mmCIF file of C-alpha atoms in Angstrom:
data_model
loop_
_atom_site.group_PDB
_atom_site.id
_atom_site.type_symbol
_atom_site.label_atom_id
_atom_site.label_comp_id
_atom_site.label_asym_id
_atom_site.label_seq_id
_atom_site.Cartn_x
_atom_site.Cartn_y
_atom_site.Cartn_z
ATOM 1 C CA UNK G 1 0.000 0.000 0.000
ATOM 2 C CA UNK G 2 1.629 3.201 -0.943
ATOM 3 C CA UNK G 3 0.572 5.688 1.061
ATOM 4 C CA UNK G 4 2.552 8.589 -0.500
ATOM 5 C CA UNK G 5 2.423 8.718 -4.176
ATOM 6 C CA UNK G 6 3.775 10.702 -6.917
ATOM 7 C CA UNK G 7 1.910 10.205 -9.934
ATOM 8 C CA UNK G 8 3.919 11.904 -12.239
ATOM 9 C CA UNK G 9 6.786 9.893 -13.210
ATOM 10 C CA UNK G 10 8.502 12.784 -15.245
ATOM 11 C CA UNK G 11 7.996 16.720 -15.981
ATOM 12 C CA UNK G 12 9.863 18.572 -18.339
ATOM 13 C CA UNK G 13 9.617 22.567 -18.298
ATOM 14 C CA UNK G 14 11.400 25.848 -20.219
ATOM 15 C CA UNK G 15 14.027 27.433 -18.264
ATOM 16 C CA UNK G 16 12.440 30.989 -16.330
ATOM 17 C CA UNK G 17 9.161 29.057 -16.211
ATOM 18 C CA UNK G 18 7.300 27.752 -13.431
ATOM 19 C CA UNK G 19 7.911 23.994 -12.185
ATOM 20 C CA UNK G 20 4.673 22.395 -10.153
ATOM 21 C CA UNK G 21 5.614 18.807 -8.861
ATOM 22 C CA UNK G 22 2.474 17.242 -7.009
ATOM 23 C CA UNK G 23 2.178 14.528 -4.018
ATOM 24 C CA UNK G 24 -1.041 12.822 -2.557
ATOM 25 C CA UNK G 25 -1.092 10.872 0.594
ATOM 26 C CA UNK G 26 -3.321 8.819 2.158
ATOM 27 C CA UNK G 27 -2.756 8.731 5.874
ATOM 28 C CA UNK G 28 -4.752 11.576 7.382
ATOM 29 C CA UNK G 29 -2.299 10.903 10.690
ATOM 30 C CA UNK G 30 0.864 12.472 8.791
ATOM 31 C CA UNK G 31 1.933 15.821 9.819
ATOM 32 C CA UNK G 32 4.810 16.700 8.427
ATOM 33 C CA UNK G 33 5.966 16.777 5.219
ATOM 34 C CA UNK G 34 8.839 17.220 3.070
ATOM 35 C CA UNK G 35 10.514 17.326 -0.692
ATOM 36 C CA UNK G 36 13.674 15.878 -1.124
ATOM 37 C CA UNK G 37 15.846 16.200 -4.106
ATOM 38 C CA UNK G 38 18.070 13.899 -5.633
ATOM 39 C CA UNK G 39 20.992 14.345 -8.409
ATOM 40 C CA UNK G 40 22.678 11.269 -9.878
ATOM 41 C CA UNK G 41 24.773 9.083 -7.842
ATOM 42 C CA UNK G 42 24.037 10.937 -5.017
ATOM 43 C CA UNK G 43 22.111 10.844 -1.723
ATOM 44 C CA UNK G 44 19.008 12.759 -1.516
ATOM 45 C CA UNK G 45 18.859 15.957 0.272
ATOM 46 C CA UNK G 46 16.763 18.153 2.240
ATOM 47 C CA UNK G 47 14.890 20.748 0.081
ATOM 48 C CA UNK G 48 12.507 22.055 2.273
ATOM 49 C CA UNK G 49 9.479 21.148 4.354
ATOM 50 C CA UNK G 50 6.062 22.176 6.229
ATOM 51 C CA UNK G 51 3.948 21.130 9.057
ATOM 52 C CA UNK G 52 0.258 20.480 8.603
ATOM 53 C CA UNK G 53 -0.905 23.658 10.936
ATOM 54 C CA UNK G 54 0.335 25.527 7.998
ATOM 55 C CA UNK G 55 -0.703 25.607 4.228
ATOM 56 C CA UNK G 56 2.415 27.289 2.320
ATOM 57 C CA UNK G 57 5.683 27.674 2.999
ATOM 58 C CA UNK G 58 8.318 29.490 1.437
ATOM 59 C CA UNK G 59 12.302 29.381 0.864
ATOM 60 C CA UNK G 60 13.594 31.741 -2.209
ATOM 61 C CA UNK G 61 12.547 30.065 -5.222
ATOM 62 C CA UNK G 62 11.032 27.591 -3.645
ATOM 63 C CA UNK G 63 7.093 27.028 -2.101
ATOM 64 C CA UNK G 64 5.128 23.973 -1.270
ATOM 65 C CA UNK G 65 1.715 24.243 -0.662
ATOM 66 C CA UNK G 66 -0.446 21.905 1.780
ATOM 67 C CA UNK G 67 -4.095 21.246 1.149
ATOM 68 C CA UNK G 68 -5.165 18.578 3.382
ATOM 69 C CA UNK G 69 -8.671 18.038 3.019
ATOM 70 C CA UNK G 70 -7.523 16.972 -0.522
ATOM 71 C CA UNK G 71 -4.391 15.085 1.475
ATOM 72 C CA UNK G 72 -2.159 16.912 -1.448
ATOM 73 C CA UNK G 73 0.901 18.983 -1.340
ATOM 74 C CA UNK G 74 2.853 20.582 -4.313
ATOM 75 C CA UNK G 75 6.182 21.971 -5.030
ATOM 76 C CA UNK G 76 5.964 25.019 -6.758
ATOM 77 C CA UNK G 77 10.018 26.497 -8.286
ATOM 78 C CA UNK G 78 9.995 29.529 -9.944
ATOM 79 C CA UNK G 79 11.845 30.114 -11.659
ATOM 80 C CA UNK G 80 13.098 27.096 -12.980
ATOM 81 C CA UNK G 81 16.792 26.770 -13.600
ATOM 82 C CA UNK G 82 18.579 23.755 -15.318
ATOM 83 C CA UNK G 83 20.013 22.778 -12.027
ATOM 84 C CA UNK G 84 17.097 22.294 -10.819
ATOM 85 C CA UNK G 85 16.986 19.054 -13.005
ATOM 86 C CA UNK G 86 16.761 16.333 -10.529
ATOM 87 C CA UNK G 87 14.856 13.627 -9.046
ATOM 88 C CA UNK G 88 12.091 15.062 -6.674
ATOM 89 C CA UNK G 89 10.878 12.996 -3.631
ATOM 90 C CA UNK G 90 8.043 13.984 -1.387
ATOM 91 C CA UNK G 91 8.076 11.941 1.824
ATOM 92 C CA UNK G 92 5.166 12.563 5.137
ATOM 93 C CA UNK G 93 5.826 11.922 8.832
ATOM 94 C CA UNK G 94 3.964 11.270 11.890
ATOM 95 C CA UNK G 95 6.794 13.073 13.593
ATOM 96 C CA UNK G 96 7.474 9.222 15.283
ATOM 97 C CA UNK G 97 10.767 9.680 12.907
ATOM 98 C CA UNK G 98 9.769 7.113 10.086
ATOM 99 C CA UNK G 99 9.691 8.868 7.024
ATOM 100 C CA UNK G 100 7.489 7.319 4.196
ATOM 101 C CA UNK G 101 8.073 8.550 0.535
ATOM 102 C CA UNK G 102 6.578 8.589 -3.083
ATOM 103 C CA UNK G 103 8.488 7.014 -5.682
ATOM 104 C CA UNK G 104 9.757 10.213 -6.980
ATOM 105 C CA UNK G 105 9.347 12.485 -10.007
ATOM 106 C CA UNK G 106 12.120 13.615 -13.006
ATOM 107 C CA UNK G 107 12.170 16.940 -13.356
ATOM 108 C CA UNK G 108 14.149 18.559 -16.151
ATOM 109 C CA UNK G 109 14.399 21.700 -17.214
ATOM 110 C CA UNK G 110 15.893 23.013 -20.555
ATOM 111 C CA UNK G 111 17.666 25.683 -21.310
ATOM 112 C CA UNK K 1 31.155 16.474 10.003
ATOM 113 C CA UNK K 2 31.704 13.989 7.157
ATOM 114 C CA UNK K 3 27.790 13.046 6.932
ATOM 115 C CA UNK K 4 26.093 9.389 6.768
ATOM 116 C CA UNK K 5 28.909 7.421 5.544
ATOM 117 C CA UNK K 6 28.145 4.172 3.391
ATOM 118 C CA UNK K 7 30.350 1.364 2.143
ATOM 119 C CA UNK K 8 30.560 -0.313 -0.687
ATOM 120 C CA UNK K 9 29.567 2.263 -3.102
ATOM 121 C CA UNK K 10 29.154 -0.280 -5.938
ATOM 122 C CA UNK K 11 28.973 -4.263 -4.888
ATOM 123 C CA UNK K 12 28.460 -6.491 -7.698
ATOM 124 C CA UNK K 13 27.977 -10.482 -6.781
ATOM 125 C CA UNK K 14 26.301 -13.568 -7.674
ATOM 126 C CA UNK K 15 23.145 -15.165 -6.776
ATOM 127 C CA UNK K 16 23.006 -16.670 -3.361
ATOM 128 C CA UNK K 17 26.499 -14.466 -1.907
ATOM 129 C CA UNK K 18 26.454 -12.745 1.126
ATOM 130 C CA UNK K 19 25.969 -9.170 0.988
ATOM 131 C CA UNK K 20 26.656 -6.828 3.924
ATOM 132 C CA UNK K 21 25.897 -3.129 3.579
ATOM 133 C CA UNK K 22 27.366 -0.919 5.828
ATOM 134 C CA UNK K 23 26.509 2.369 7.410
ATOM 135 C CA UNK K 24 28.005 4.891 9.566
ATOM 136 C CA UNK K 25 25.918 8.243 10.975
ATOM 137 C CA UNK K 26 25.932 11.127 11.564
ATOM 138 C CA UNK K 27 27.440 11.418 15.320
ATOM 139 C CA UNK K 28 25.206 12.394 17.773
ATOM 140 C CA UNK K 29 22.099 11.374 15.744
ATOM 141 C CA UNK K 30 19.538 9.160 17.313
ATOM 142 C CA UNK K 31 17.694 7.690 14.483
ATOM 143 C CA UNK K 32 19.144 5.932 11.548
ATOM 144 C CA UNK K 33 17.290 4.217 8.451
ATOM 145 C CA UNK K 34 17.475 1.806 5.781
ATOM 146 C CA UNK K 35 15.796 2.920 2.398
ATOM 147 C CA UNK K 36 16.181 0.287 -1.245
ATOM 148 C CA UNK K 37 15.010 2.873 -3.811
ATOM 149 C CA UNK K 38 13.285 0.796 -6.880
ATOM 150 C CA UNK K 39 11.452 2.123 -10.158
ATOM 151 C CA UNK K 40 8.271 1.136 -8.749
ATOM 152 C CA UNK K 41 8.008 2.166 -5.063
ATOM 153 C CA UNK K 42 10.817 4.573 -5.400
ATOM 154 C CA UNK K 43 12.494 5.249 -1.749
ATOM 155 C CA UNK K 44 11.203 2.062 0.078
ATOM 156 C CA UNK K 45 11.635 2.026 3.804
ATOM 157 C CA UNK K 46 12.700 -1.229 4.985
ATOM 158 C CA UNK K 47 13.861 -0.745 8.765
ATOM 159 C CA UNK K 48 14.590 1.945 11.355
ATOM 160 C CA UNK K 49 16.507 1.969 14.869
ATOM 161 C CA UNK K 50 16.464 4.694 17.640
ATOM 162 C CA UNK K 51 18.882 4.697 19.978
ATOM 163 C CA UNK K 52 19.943 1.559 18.654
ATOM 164 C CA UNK K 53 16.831 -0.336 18.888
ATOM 165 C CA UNK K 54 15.376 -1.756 16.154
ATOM 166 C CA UNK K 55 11.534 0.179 15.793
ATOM 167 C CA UNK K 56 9.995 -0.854 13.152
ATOM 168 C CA UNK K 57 11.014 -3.434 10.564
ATOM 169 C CA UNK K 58 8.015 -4.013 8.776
ATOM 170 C CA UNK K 59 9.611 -2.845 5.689
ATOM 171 C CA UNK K 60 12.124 -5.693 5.366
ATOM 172 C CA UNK K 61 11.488 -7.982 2.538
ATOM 173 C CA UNK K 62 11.854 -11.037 3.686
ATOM 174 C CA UNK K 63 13.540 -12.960 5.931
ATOM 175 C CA UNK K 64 16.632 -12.681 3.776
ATOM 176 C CA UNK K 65 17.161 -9.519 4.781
ATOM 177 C CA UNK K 66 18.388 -8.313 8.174
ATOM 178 C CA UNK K 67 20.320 -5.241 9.738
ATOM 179 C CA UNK K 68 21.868 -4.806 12.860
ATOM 180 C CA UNK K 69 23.357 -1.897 15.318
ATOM 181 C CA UNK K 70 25.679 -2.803 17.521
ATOM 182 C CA UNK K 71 26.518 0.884 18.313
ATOM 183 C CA UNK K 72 25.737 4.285 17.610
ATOM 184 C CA UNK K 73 28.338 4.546 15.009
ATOM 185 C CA UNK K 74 27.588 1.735 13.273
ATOM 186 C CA UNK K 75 24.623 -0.123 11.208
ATOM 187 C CA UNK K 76 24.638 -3.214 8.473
ATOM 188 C CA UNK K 77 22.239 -4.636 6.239
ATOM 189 C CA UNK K 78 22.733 -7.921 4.925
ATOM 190 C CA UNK K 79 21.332 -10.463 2.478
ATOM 191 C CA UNK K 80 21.982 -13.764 2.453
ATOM 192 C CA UNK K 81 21.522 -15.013 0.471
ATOM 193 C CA UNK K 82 21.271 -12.787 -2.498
ATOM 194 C CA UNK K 83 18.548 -12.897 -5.652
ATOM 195 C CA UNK K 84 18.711 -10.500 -8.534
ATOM 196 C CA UNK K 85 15.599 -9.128 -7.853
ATOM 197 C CA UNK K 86 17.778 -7.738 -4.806
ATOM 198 C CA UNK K 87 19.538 -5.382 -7.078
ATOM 199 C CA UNK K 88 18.625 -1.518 -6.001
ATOM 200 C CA UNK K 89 20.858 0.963 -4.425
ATOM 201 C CA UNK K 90 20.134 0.612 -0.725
ATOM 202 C CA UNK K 91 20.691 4.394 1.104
ATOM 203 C CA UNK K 92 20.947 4.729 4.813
ATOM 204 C CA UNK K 93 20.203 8.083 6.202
ATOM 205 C CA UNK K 94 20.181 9.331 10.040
ATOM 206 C CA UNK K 95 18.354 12.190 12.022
ATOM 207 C CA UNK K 96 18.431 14.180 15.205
ATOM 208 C CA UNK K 97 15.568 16.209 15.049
ATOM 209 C CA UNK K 98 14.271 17.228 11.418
ATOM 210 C CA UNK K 99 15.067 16.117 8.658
ATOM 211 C CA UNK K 100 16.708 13.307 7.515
ATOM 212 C CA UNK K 101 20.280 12.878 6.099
ATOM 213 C CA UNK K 102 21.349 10.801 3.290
ATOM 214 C CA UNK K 103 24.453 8.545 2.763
ATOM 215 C CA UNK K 104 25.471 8.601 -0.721
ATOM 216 C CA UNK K 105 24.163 4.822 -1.242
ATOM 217 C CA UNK K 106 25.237 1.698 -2.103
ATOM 218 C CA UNK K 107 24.387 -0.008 -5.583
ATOM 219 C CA UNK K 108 24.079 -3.299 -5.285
ATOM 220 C CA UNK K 109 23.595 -5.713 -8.158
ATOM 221 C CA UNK K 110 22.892 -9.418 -7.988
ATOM 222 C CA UNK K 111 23.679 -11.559 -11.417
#
C-alpha cells in the first residue's frame, strides 16, 4: 500500500518558467511533510518542508503548498533553472521519525 | 562532520552471496534508516533503529534480509543469500531532530 504517491513519473519545463511537482497521501495521521531532491549518484537531500498547521511555505525560489482536506501537497520552483533538473521525492511523517516517501518524479528543465 | 557514511559504493555479486551493507551516521544522531530505492516504489523504507533499537522493521522484505546496530556509530544490512531481484541501491540516512540525512548509497547488483 503506498501511502505517498507521486503520480507523475517525469515533468519537463522551459528554463524561467514555473515547475509544479504534485504529491497525494493517504494517511490523514501524517503531519509533516517534506521534498527531497536527488541528483545522480548521489544521496538525496533536504529541500525544504512544512507542518500540517500551515498551508504554504516558502524558501527563495522555492514554495510547497499543503491542502489537506484533498491530502495533497505541491512543489511550486519559480523560476526554474537547469540545475534544478533532478529527481524530486516527497516523503510525510507522523513526527514518530519514520519517514514514508513517493516514488519520486524527473524533473528537467531546458535551457 | 563527514555526513552518513556508506560502504561499498558499488557491490556487484552472484546469486546466493552474502551481501553486507554498511553504514556509519551522523554522530550524535539518534535515528538511523534503511531505504532500497526501486522504479516502482521509489524510496522504500525497509527498517529503522532509535537509539539503537530496532523500531519498526516491517519494511524488510523477507527474511533474507536483516540489519543490525551494535553501536551508535555503526549499522549493516545484509542479504543472504542474495537474488537478482535484490539489485537496487540501498541508502541509509540518520536524524536528530528534522530532517533526515542521506548517505550517498550503495548499488548493489545481484547476477
Amino acid at each position: 500500500d503506498q501511502q505517498v504517491k507521486q503520480n507523475s513519473p517525469s515533468l519537463s519545463v522551459q528554463e524561467g518558467r514555473i515547475s509544479i511537482l504534485n504529491c497525494d497521501y493517504t494517511n490523514s495521521m501524517f503531519d509533516y511533510f517534506l521534498w527531497y531532491k536527488k541528483y545522480p549518484a548521489e544521496g538525496p537531500t533536504f529541500l525544504i518542508s512544512i507542518s500540517s498547521i500551515k498551508d504554504k511555505n516558502e524558501d527563495g525560489r522555492f514554495t510547497v503548498f499543503l491542502n489537506k482536506s484533498a491530502k495533497h501537497l505541491s512543489l511550486h520552483i519559480v523560476p526554474s533553472q537547469p540545475g534544478d533538473s533532478a529527481v524530486y521525492f516527497c516523503a510525510a511523517s507522523k513526527r514518530t521519525g519514520k519517514l514514508i516517501f513517493g516514488q519520486g518524479t524527473t524533473l528537467q528543465v531546458k535551457p | 562532520d563527514a555526513g552518513v557514511i556508506q560502504s561499498p559504493r558499488h557491490e556487484v555479486t552472484e546469486m546466493g552471496q552474502e551481501v553486507t551493507l554498511r553504514c556509519k551516521p551522523i554522530s550524535g544522531h539518534d535515528y538511523l534508516f534503511w531505504y532500497r530505492q526501486t522504479m516502482m516504489r521509489g524510496l522504500e523504507l525497509l527498517i529503522y533503529f532509535n537509539n539503537n533499537v530496532p523500531i519498526d522493521d516491517s519494511g524488510m522484505p523477507e527474511d533474507r534480509f536483516s540489519a543490525k546496530m551494535p553501536n551508535a556509530s555503526f549499522s549493516t544490512l545484509k542479504i543472504q543469500p542474495s537474488e537478482p531481484r535484490d539489485s537496487a541501491v540501498y541508502f541509509c540516512a540518520s536524524m536528530g531532530t528534522g530532517e533526515l540525512f542521506f548517505g550517498e548509497g550503495s548499488r548493489l547488483t545481484v547476477l
